[in-house]
mmCIF file of the N, C-alpha and C atoms, coordinates in Angstrom:
data_MODEL
# 
_entry.id   MODEL 
# 
loop_
_atom_site.group_PDB 
_atom_site.id 
_atom_site.type_symbol 
_atom_site.label_atom_id 
_atom_site.label_alt_id 
_atom_site.label_comp_id 
_atom_site.label_asym_id 
_atom_site.label_entity_id 
_atom_site.label_seq_id 
_atom_site.pdbx_PDB_ins_code 
_atom_site.Cartn_x 
_atom_site.Cartn_y 
_atom_site.Cartn_z 
_atom_site.occupancy 
_atom_site.B_iso_or_equiv 
_atom_site.pdbx_formal_charge 
_atom_site.auth_seq_id 
_atom_site.auth_comp_id 
_atom_site.auth_asym_id 
_atom_site.auth_atom_id 
_atom_site.pdbx_PDB_model_num 
ATOM 1   N N  . TRP A 1 1  ? -148.492 -81.881 -79.260 1.00 0.00 ? 1  TRP A N  1 
ATOM 2   C CA . TRP A 1 1  ? -148.009 -80.942 -78.145 1.00 0.00 ? 1  TRP A CA 1 
ATOM 3   C C  . TRP A 1 1  ? -146.397 -81.569 -78.970 1.00 0.00 ? 1  TRP A C  1 
ATOM 4   N N  . TRP A 1 2  ? -145.939 -82.878 -79.191 1.00 0.00 ? 2  TRP A N  1 
ATOM 5   C CA . TRP A 1 2  ? -144.531 -83.386 -79.303 1.00 0.00 ? 2  TRP A CA 1 
ATOM 6   C C  . TRP A 1 2  ? -144.427 -82.843 -81.025 1.00 0.00 ? 2  TRP A C  1 
ATOM 7   N N  . GLN A 1 3  ? -145.439 -82.506 -81.733 1.00 0.00 ? 3  GLN A N  1 
ATOM 8   C CA . GLN A 1 3  ? -145.209 -82.327 -83.146 1.00 0.00 ? 3  GLN A CA 1 
ATOM 9   C C  . GLN A 1 3  ? -144.824 -80.593 -83.160 1.00 0.00 ? 3  GLN A C  1 
ATOM 10  N N  . ALA A 1 4  ? -145.242 -79.729 -82.393 1.00 0.00 ? 4  ALA A N  1 
ATOM 11  C CA . ALA A 1 4  ? -144.751 -78.506 -81.918 1.00 0.00 ? 4  ALA A CA 1 
ATOM 12  C C  . ALA A 1 4  ? -143.394 -78.747 -81.527 1.00 0.00 ? 4  ALA A C  1 
ATOM 13  N N  . GLN A 1 5  ? -143.084 -79.195 -80.775 1.00 0.00 ? 5  GLN A N  1 
ATOM 14  C CA . GLN A 1 5  ? -141.997 -79.136 -79.687 1.00 0.00 ? 5  GLN A CA 1 
ATOM 15  C C  . GLN A 1 5  ? -140.649 -79.857 -80.809 1.00 0.00 ? 5  GLN A C  1 
ATOM 16  N N  . ARG A 1 6  ? -141.147 -80.743 -81.881 1.00 0.00 ? 6  ARG A N  1 
ATOM 17  C CA . ARG A 1 6  ? -139.971 -80.993 -82.619 1.00 0.00 ? 6  ARG A CA 1 
ATOM 18  C C  . ARG A 1 6  ? -139.875 -80.274 -83.889 1.00 0.00 ? 6  ARG A C  1 
ATOM 19  N N  . ALA A 1 7  ? -140.844 -79.515 -84.235 1.00 0.00 ? 7  ALA A N  1 
ATOM 20  C CA . ALA A 1 7  ? -140.932 -78.346 -85.410 1.00 0.00 ? 7  ALA A CA 1 
ATOM 21  C C  . ALA A 1 7  ? -140.307 -77.308 -84.772 1.00 0.00 ? 7  ALA A C  1 
ATOM 22  N N  . MET A 1 8  ? -140.091 -76.850 -83.246 1.00 0.00 ? 8  MET A N  1 
ATOM 23  C CA . MET A 1 8  ? -139.385 -75.920 -83.115 1.00 0.00 ? 8  MET A CA 1 
ATOM 24  C C  . MET A 1 8  ? -137.852 -76.445 -82.983 1.00 0.00 ? 8  MET A C  1 
ATOM 25  N N  . MET A 1 9  ? -137.646 -77.364 -82.425 1.00 0.00 ? 9  MET A N  1 
ATOM 26  C CA . MET A 1 9  ? -136.378 -77.945 -82.502 1.00 0.00 ? 9  MET A CA 1 
ATOM 27  C C  . MET A 1 9  ? -135.638 -78.012 -83.744 1.00 0.00 ? 9  MET A C  1 
ATOM 28  N N  . GLU A 1 10 ? -136.153 -78.488 -84.947 1.00 0.00 ? 10 GLU A N  1 
ATOM 29  C CA . GLU A 1 10 ? -135.862 -78.364 -86.171 1.00 0.00 ? 10 GLU A CA 1 
ATOM 30  C C  . GLU A 1 10 ? -135.565 -77.164 -86.755 1.00 0.00 ? 10 GLU A C  1 
ATOM 31  N N  . PHE A 1 11 ? -136.644 -76.182 -86.667 1.00 0.00 ? 11 PHE A N  1 
ATOM 32  C CA . PHE A 1 11 ? -136.514 -75.036 -86.848 1.00 0.00 ? 11 PHE A CA 1 
ATOM 33  C C  . PHE A 1 11 ? -135.309 -74.087 -86.397 1.00 0.00 ? 11 PHE A C  1 
ATOM 34  N N  . CYS A 1 12 ? -134.887 -74.292 -85.296 1.00 0.00 ? 12 CYS A N  1 
ATOM 35  C CA . CYS A 1 12 ? -133.395 -73.787 -84.240 1.00 0.00 ? 12 CYS A CA 1 
ATOM 36  C C  . CYS A 1 12 ? -132.245 -74.244 -84.833 1.00 0.00 ? 12 CYS A C  1 
ATOM 37  N N  . ALA A 1 13 ? -132.459 -75.776 -84.969 1.00 0.00 ? 13 ALA A N  1 
ATOM 38  C CA . ALA A 1 13 ? -131.061 -76.449 -85.783 1.00 0.00 ? 13 ALA A CA 1 
ATOM 39  C C  . ALA A 1 13 ? -130.879 -75.917 -87.079 1.00 0.00 ? 13 ALA A C  1 
ATOM 40  N N  . GLU A 1 14 ? -131.858 -75.592 -88.152 1.00 0.00 ? 14 GLU A N  1 
ATOM 41  C CA . GLU A 1 14 ? -131.588 -75.291 -89.292 1.00 0.00 ? 14 GLU A CA 1 
ATOM 42  C C  . GLU A 1 14 ? -131.442 -73.706 -89.094 1.00 0.00 ? 14 GLU A C  1 
ATOM 43  N N  . ASN A 1 15 ? -131.351 -72.862 -88.410 1.00 0.00 ? 15 ASN A N  1 
ATOM 44  C CA . ASN A 1 15 ? -130.976 -71.450 -88.256 1.00 0.00 ? 15 ASN A CA 1 
ATOM 45  C C  . ASN A 1 15 ? -129.844 -71.147 -87.420 1.00 0.00 ? 15 ASN A C  1 
ATOM 46  N N  . ASN A 1 16 ? -129.434 -72.291 -86.814 1.00 0.00 ? 16 ASN A N  1 
ATOM 47  C CA . ASN A 1 16 ? -128.596 -71.793 -85.673 1.00 0.00 ? 16 ASN A CA 1 
ATOM 48  C C  . ASN A 1 16 ? -128.600 -71.339 -84.809 1.00 0.00 ? 16 ASN A C  1 
ATOM 49  N N  . ILE A 1 17 ? -129.922 -71.469 -84.081 1.00 0.00 ? 17 ILE A N  1 
ATOM 50  C CA . ILE A 1 17 ? -130.304 -70.701 -83.112 1.00 0.00 ? 17 ILE A CA 1 
ATOM 51  C C  . ILE A 1 17 ? -130.383 -71.701 -81.889 1.00 0.00 ? 17 ILE A C  1 
ATOM 52  N N  . TYR A 1 18 ? -129.866 -71.124 -80.533 1.00 0.00 ? 18 TYR A N  1 
ATOM 53  C CA . TYR A 1 18 ? -129.702 -72.119 -79.571 1.00 0.00 ? 18 TYR A CA 1 
ATOM 54  C C  . TYR A 1 18 ? -131.277 -72.269 -78.946 1.00 0.00 ? 18 TYR A C  1 
ATOM 55  N N  . LEU A 1 19 ? -131.157 -73.587 -78.434 1.00 0.00 ? 19 LEU A N  1 
ATOM 56  C CA . LEU A 1 19 ? -132.584 -74.224 -77.634 1.00 0.00 ? 19 LEU A CA 1 
ATOM 57  C C  . LEU A 1 19 ? -132.170 -74.940 -76.485 1.00 0.00 ? 19 LEU A C  1 
ATOM 58  N N  . LEU A 1 20 ? -132.511 -74.650 -75.721 1.00 0.00 ? 20 LEU A N  1 
ATOM 59  C CA . LEU A 1 20 ? -132.681 -75.261 -74.424 1.00 0.00 ? 20 LEU A CA 1 
ATOM 60  C C  . LEU A 1 20 ? -134.244 -76.173 -74.285 1.00 0.00 ? 20 LEU A C  1 
ATOM 61  N N  . ASP A 1 21 ? -133.877 -77.171 -74.408 1.00 0.00 ? 21 ASP A N  1 
ATOM 62  C CA . ASP A 1 21 ? -135.114 -78.249 -73.918 1.00 0.00 ? 21 ASP A CA 1 
ATOM 63  C C  . ASP A 1 21 ? -135.101 -78.914 -72.840 1.00 0.00 ? 21 ASP A C  1 
ATOM 64  N N  . LEU A 1 22 ? -136.070 -78.389 -71.772 1.00 0.00 ? 22 LEU A N  1 
ATOM 65  C CA . LEU A 1 22 ? -135.805 -78.570 -70.602 1.00 0.00 ? 22 LEU A CA 1 
ATOM 66  C C  . LEU A 1 22 ? -136.577 -79.866 -70.129 1.00 0.00 ? 22 LEU A C  1 
ATOM 67  N N  . THR A 1 23 ? -137.555 -80.234 -71.133 1.00 0.00 ? 23 THR A N  1 
ATOM 68  C CA . THR A 1 23 ? -138.660 -81.265 -71.254 1.00 0.00 ? 23 THR A CA 1 
ATOM 69  C C  . THR A 1 23 ? -137.851 -82.707 -70.462 1.00 0.00 ? 23 THR A C  1 
ATOM 70  N N  . PRO A 1 24 ? -136.629 -83.169 -71.132 1.00 0.00 ? 24 PRO A N  1 
ATOM 71  C CA . PRO A 1 24 ? -135.963 -84.511 -70.569 1.00 0.00 ? 24 PRO A CA 1 
ATOM 72  C C  . PRO A 1 24 ? -135.571 -84.213 -69.192 1.00 0.00 ? 24 PRO A C  1 
ATOM 73  N N  . THR A 1 25 ? -134.952 -83.113 -68.726 1.00 0.00 ? 25 THR A N  1 
ATOM 74  C CA . THR A 1 25 ? -134.522 -82.909 -67.209 1.00 0.00 ? 25 THR A CA 1 
ATOM 75  C C  . THR A 1 25 ? -135.870 -82.819 -66.411 1.00 0.00 ? 25 THR A C  1 
ATOM 76  N N  . LEU A 1 26 ? -136.835 -81.970 -66.849 1.00 0.00 ? 26 LEU A N  1 
ATOM 77  C CA . LEU A 1 26 ? -137.894 -82.027 -65.806 1.00 0.00 ? 26 LEU A CA 1 
ATOM 78  C C  . LEU A 1 26 ? -138.778 -83.174 -65.785 1.00 0.00 ? 26 LEU A C  1 
ATOM 79  N N  . SER A 1 27 ? -138.931 -84.199 -66.756 1.00 0.00 ? 27 SER A N  1 
ATOM 80  C CA . SER A 1 27 ? -139.390 -85.334 -66.620 1.00 0.00 ? 27 SER A CA 1 
ATOM 81  C C  . SER A 1 27 ? -138.602 -86.426 -65.585 1.00 0.00 ? 27 SER A C  1 
ATOM 82  N N  . GLU A 1 28 ? -137.436 -86.216 -65.928 1.00 0.00 ? 28 GLU A N  1 
ATOM 83  C CA . GLU A 1 28 ? -136.329 -87.376 -65.033 1.00 0.00 ? 28 GLU A CA 1 
ATOM 84  C C  . GLU A 1 28 ? -136.585 -86.788 -63.445 1.00 0.00 ? 28 GLU A C  1 
ATOM 85  N N  . GLN A 1 29 ? -136.210 -85.401 -63.294 1.00 0.00 ? 29 GLN A N  1 
ATOM 86  C CA . GLN A 1 29 ? -136.378 -84.802 -61.847 1.00 0.00 ? 29 GLN A CA 1 
ATOM 87  C C  . GLN A 1 29 ? -137.611 -84.890 -61.326 1.00 0.00 ? 29 GLN A C  1 
ATOM 88  N N  . GLU A 1 30 ? -138.713 -84.898 -62.257 1.00 0.00 ? 30 GLU A N  1 
ATOM 89  C CA . GLU A 1 30 ? -140.080 -85.238 -61.411 1.00 0.00 ? 30 GLU A CA 1 
ATOM 90  C C  . GLU A 1 30 ? -140.181 -86.746 -60.697 1.00 0.00 ? 30 GLU A C  1 
ATOM 91  N N  . LYS A 1 31 ? -139.712 -87.617 -61.498 1.00 0.00 ? 31 LYS A N  1 
ATOM 92  C CA . LYS A 1 31 ? -139.560 -88.841 -60.563 1.00 0.00 ? 31 LYS A CA 1 
ATOM 93  C C  . LYS A 1 31 ? -138.953 -88.993 -59.558 1.00 0.00 ? 31 LYS A C  1 
ATOM 94  N N  . LYS A 1 32 ? -138.012 -88.125 -59.187 1.00 0.00 ? 32 LYS A N  1 
ATOM 95  C CA . LYS A 1 32 ? -137.430 -88.193 -57.931 1.00 0.00 ? 32 LYS A CA 1 
ATOM 96  C C  . LYS A 1 32 ? -137.979 -87.065 -56.755 1.00 0.00 ? 32 LYS A C  1 
ATOM 97  N N  . MET A 1 33 ? -138.435 -85.978 -57.053 1.00 0.00 ? 33 MET A N  1 
ATOM 98  C CA . MET A 1 33 ? -138.925 -85.123 -56.419 1.00 0.00 ? 33 MET A CA 1 
ATOM 99  C C  . MET A 1 33 ? -140.071 -84.190 -57.002 1.00 0.00 ? 33 MET A C  1 
ATOM 100 N N  . PRO A 1 34 ? -141.043 -83.507 -56.450 1.00 0.00 ? 34 PRO A N  1 
ATOM 101 C CA . PRO A 1 34 ? -141.876 -82.692 -56.538 1.00 0.00 ? 34 PRO A CA 1 
ATOM 102 C C  . PRO A 1 34 ? -141.312 -81.349 -57.231 1.00 0.00 ? 34 PRO A C  1 
ATOM 103 N N  . LEU A 1 35 ? -141.943 -81.096 -58.504 1.00 0.00 ? 35 LEU A N  1 
ATOM 104 C CA . LEU A 1 35 ? -141.268 -79.932 -59.089 1.00 0.00 ? 35 LEU A CA 1 
ATOM 105 C C  . LEU A 1 35 ? -142.470 -78.797 -59.503 1.00 0.00 ? 35 LEU A C  1 
ATOM 106 N N  . TYR A 1 36 ? -143.706 -79.119 -59.240 1.00 0.00 ? 36 TYR A N  1 
ATOM 107 C CA . TYR A 1 36 ? -144.603 -78.225 -59.407 1.00 0.00 ? 36 TYR A CA 1 
ATOM 108 C C  . TYR A 1 36 ? -145.554 -77.932 -58.179 1.00 0.00 ? 36 TYR A C  1 
ATOM 109 N N  . LEU A 1 37 ? -146.197 -76.888 -57.986 1.00 0.00 ? 37 LEU A N  1 
ATOM 110 C CA . LEU A 1 37 ? -147.140 -76.450 -56.870 1.00 0.00 ? 37 LEU A CA 1 
ATOM 111 C C  . LEU A 1 37 ? -147.969 -77.732 -56.660 1.00 0.00 ? 37 LEU A C  1 
ATOM 112 N N  . ALA A 1 38 ? -148.660 -78.445 -57.557 1.00 0.00 ? 38 ALA A N  1 
ATOM 113 C CA . ALA A 1 38 ? -149.722 -79.208 -57.480 1.00 0.00 ? 38 ALA A CA 1 
ATOM 114 C C  . ALA A 1 38 ? -149.880 -79.765 -58.617 1.00 0.00 ? 38 ALA A C  1 
ATOM 115 N N  . ILE A 1 39 ? -150.397 -81.233 -58.523 1.00 0.00 ? 39 ILE A N  1 
ATOM 116 C CA . ILE A 1 39 ? -150.726 -81.999 -59.426 1.00 0.00 ? 39 ILE A CA 1 
ATOM 117 C C  . ILE A 1 39 ? -151.441 -81.647 -60.791 1.00 0.00 ? 39 ILE A C  1 
ATOM 118 N N  . ASP A 1 40 ? -152.205 -80.639 -60.636 1.00 0.00 ? 40 ASP A N  1 
ATOM 119 C CA . ASP A 1 40 ? -153.134 -80.238 -61.633 1.00 0.00 ? 40 ASP A CA 1 
ATOM 120 C C  . ASP A 1 40 ? -152.605 -78.743 -61.850 1.00 0.00 ? 40 ASP A C  1 
ATOM 121 N N  . ASP A 1 41 ? -151.405 -78.205 -61.363 1.00 0.00 ? 41 ASP A N  1 
ATOM 122 C CA . ASP A 1 41 ? -150.838 -77.210 -61.596 1.00 0.00 ? 41 ASP A CA 1 
ATOM 123 C C  . ASP A 1 41 ? -149.630 -76.881 -62.301 1.00 0.00 ? 41 ASP A C  1 
ATOM 124 N N  . GLU A 1 42 ? -149.254 -76.499 -63.476 1.00 0.00 ? 42 GLU A N  1 
ATOM 125 C CA . GLU A 1 42 ? -148.113 -76.646 -64.552 1.00 0.00 ? 42 GLU A CA 1 
ATOM 126 C C  . GLU A 1 42 ? -146.866 -75.645 -63.764 1.00 0.00 ? 42 GLU A C  1 
ATOM 127 N N  . HIS A 1 43 ? -147.185 -74.868 -62.457 1.00 0.00 ? 43 HIS A N  1 
ATOM 128 C CA . HIS A 1 43 ? -146.247 -73.847 -62.213 1.00 0.00 ? 43 HIS A CA 1 
ATOM 129 C C  . HIS A 1 43 ? -145.126 -74.507 -61.578 1.00 0.00 ? 43 HIS A C  1 
ATOM 130 N N  . TRP A 1 44 ? -143.861 -74.231 -61.636 1.00 0.00 ? 44 TRP A N  1 
ATOM 131 C CA . TRP A 1 44 ? -143.123 -74.763 -60.911 1.00 0.00 ? 44 TRP A CA 1 
ATOM 132 C C  . TRP A 1 44 ? -143.011 -74.277 -59.373 1.00 0.00 ? 44 TRP A C  1 
ATOM 133 N N  . ASN A 1 45 ? -142.806 -75.228 -58.208 1.00 0.00 ? 45 ASN A N  1 
ATOM 134 C CA . ASN A 1 45 ? -142.429 -74.937 -56.901 1.00 0.00 ? 45 ASN A CA 1 
ATOM 135 C C  . ASN A 1 45 ? -141.055 -74.426 -56.855 1.00 0.00 ? 45 ASN A C  1 
ATOM 136 N N  . ARG A 1 46 ? -140.741 -74.253 -55.561 1.00 0.00 ? 46 ARG A N  1 
ATOM 137 C CA . ARG A 1 46 ? -138.848 -73.840 -55.220 1.00 0.00 ? 46 ARG A CA 1 
ATOM 138 C C  . ARG A 1 46 ? -138.372 -74.763 -55.955 1.00 0.00 ? 46 ARG A C  1 
ATOM 139 N N  . ALA A 1 47 ? -138.074 -76.024 -56.054 1.00 0.00 ? 47 ALA A N  1 
ATOM 140 C CA . ALA A 1 47 ? -137.406 -77.000 -56.340 1.00 0.00 ? 47 ALA A CA 1 
ATOM 141 C C  . ALA A 1 47 ? -137.373 -76.502 -57.874 1.00 0.00 ? 47 ALA A C  1 
ATOM 142 N N  . GLY A 1 48 ? -138.577 -76.775 -58.442 1.00 0.00 ? 48 GLY A N  1 
ATOM 143 C CA . GLY A 1 48 ? -138.763 -76.428 -59.822 1.00 0.00 ? 48 GLY A CA 1 
ATOM 144 C C  . GLY A 1 48 ? -137.936 -75.338 -60.405 1.00 0.00 ? 48 GLY A C  1 
ATOM 145 N N  . HIS A 1 49 ? -137.893 -74.091 -59.780 1.00 0.00 ? 49 HIS A N  1 
ATOM 146 C CA . HIS A 1 49 ? -137.303 -73.027 -60.352 1.00 0.00 ? 49 HIS A CA 1 
ATOM 147 C C  . HIS A 1 49 ? -135.787 -73.214 -59.936 1.00 0.00 ? 49 HIS A C  1 
ATOM 148 N N  . LEU A 1 50 ? -135.886 -73.921 -58.879 1.00 0.00 ? 50 LEU A N  1 
ATOM 149 C CA . LEU A 1 50 ? -133.973 -73.906 -58.729 1.00 0.00 ? 50 LEU A CA 1 
ATOM 150 C C  . LEU A 1 50 ? -133.593 -74.831 -59.901 1.00 0.00 ? 50 LEU A C  1 
ATOM 151 N N  . LEU A 1 51 ? -134.152 -75.709 -60.332 1.00 0.00 ? 51 LEU A N  1 
ATOM 152 C CA . LEU A 1 51 ? -133.745 -76.571 -61.125 1.00 0.00 ? 51 LEU A CA 1 
ATOM 153 C C  . LEU A 1 51 ? -133.586 -76.148 -62.681 1.00 0.00 ? 51 LEU A C  1 
ATOM 154 N N  . VAL A 1 52 ? -134.674 -75.337 -62.838 1.00 0.00 ? 52 VAL A N  1 
ATOM 155 C CA . VAL A 1 52 ? -134.418 -74.488 -64.232 1.00 0.00 ? 52 VAL A CA 1 
ATOM 156 C C  . VAL A 1 52 ? -133.625 -73.605 -64.157 1.00 0.00 ? 52 VAL A C  1 
ATOM 157 N N  . ALA A 1 53 ? -133.243 -72.903 -63.263 1.00 0.00 ? 53 ALA A N  1 
ATOM 158 C CA . ALA A 1 53 ? -132.078 -72.046 -63.198 1.00 0.00 ? 53 ALA A CA 1 
ATOM 159 C C  . ALA A 1 53 ? -131.290 -72.377 -63.320 1.00 0.00 ? 53 ALA A C  1 
ATOM 160 N N  . GLU A 1 54 ? -130.630 -73.592 -62.644 1.00 0.00 ? 54 GLU A N  1 
ATOM 161 C CA . GLU A 1 54 ? -129.325 -74.281 -62.779 1.00 0.00 ? 54 GLU A CA 1 
ATOM 162 C C  . GLU A 1 54 ? -129.096 -74.928 -64.282 1.00 0.00 ? 54 GLU A C  1 
ATOM 163 N N  . GLU A 1 55 ? -130.044 -75.255 -64.748 1.00 0.00 ? 55 GLU A N  1 
ATOM 164 C CA . GLU A 1 55 ? -130.121 -75.688 -66.018 1.00 0.00 ? 55 GLU A CA 1 
ATOM 165 C C  . GLU A 1 55 ? -130.013 -74.770 -67.211 1.00 0.00 ? 55 GLU A C  1 
ATOM 166 N N  . ILE A 1 56 ? -130.627 -73.566 -66.873 1.00 0.00 ? 56 ILE A N  1 
ATOM 167 C CA . ILE A 1 56 ? -130.316 -72.440 -67.919 1.00 0.00 ? 56 ILE A CA 1 
ATOM 168 C C  . ILE A 1 56 ? -128.607 -71.836 -67.555 1.00 0.00 ? 56 ILE A C  1 
ATOM 169 N N  . PHE A 1 57 ? -128.281 -71.898 -66.420 1.00 0.00 ? 57 PHE A N  1 
ATOM 170 C CA . PHE A 1 57 ? -126.931 -71.280 -66.032 1.00 0.00 ? 57 PHE A CA 1 
ATOM 171 C C  . PHE A 1 57 ? -125.937 -72.440 -66.808 1.00 0.00 ? 57 PHE A C  1 
ATOM 172 N N  . ARG A 1 58 ? -126.471 -73.973 -66.501 1.00 0.00 ? 58 ARG A N  1 
ATOM 173 C CA . ARG A 1 58 ? -125.061 -74.539 -67.022 1.00 0.00 ? 58 ARG A CA 1 
ATOM 174 C C  . ARG A 1 58 ? -125.456 -74.575 -68.705 1.00 0.00 ? 58 ARG A C  1 
ATOM 175 N N  . PHE A 1 59 ? -126.334 -74.220 -69.445 1.00 0.00 ? 59 PHE A N  1 
ATOM 176 C CA . PHE A 1 59 ? -126.894 -74.094 -71.094 1.00 0.00 ? 59 PHE A CA 1 
ATOM 177 C C  . PHE A 1 59 ? -125.702 -72.819 -71.561 1.00 0.00 ? 59 PHE A C  1 
ATOM 178 N N  . ILE A 1 60 ? -125.554 -71.643 -70.643 1.00 0.00 ? 60 ILE A N  1 
ATOM 179 C CA . ILE A 1 60 ? -125.559 -70.337 -71.013 1.00 0.00 ? 60 ILE A CA 1 
ATOM 180 C C  . ILE A 1 60 ? -123.852 -70.577 -70.735 1.00 0.00 ? 60 ILE A C  1 
ATOM 181 N N  . LYS A 1 61 ? -123.330 -71.318 -69.871 1.00 0.00 ? 61 LYS A N  1 
ATOM 182 C CA . LYS A 1 61 ? -122.151 -71.554 -69.763 1.00 0.00 ? 61 LYS A CA 1 
ATOM 183 C C  . LYS A 1 61 ? -121.287 -72.238 -70.732 1.00 0.00 ? 61 LYS A C  1 
ATOM 184 N N  . GLN A 1 62 ? -121.915 -73.580 -70.926 1.00 0.00 ? 62 GLN A N  1 
ATOM 185 C CA . GLN A 1 62 ? -121.809 -74.558 -71.938 1.00 0.00 ? 62 GLN A CA 1 
ATOM 186 C C  . GLN A 1 62 ? -121.459 -74.099 -73.280 1.00 0.00 ? 62 GLN A C  1 
ATOM 187 N N  . LYS A 1 63 ? -122.674 -72.934 -73.645 1.00 0.00 ? 63 LYS A N  1 
ATOM 188 C CA . LYS A 1 63 ? -122.377 -72.345 -75.200 1.00 0.00 ? 63 LYS A CA 1 
ATOM 189 C C  . LYS A 1 63 ? -121.734 -71.469 -75.258 1.00 0.00 ? 63 LYS A C  1 
ATOM 190 N N  . ALA A 1 64 ? -121.363 -70.733 -74.077 1.00 0.00 ? 64 ALA A N  1 
ATOM 191 C CA . ALA A 1 64 ? -120.245 -69.696 -73.654 1.00 0.00 ? 64 ALA A CA 1 
ATOM 192 C C  . ALA A 1 64 ? -121.070 -68.499 -74.477 1.00 0.00 ? 64 ALA A C  1 
ATOM 193 N N  . ILE A 1 65 ? -122.392 -68.642 -74.144 1.00 0.00 ? 65 ILE A N  1 
ATOM 194 C CA . ILE A 1 65 ? -123.255 -67.162 -74.377 1.00 0.00 ? 65 ILE A CA 1 
ATOM 195 C C  . ILE A 1 65 ? -122.866 -66.118 -73.665 1.00 0.00 ? 65 ILE A C  1 
ATOM 196 N N  . ILE A 1 66 ? -122.592 -66.394 -72.537 1.00 0.00 ? 66 ILE A N  1 
ATOM 197 C CA . ILE A 1 66 ? -121.703 -65.124 -71.726 1.00 0.00 ? 66 ILE A CA 1 
ATOM 198 C C  . ILE A 1 66 ? -120.950 -65.781 -70.809 1.00 0.00 ? 66 ILE A C  1 
ATOM 199 N N  . LYS A 1 67 ? -119.761 -64.847 -70.320 1.00 0.00 ? 67 LYS A N  1 
ATOM 200 C CA . LYS A 1 67 ? -118.724 -65.407 -69.790 1.00 0.00 ? 67 LYS A CA 1 
ATOM 201 C C  . LYS A 1 67 ? -118.647 -65.118 -68.145 1.00 0.00 ? 67 LYS A C  1 
# 
């Protein structure tokens, strides 16, 4: 999994493609509150969706993709 993630990040960097890697944010926040519906379910719960939406919004503003 990490090899594919790294390859994607390298490809995007080499081709000037924006990439938002949510892995660090999700990992850090998961220590503070549950973000998934269940332990064995990778679907986000309400808090997970809110976190991801906020991160996407922040990324779009930071990169000035839209104003």
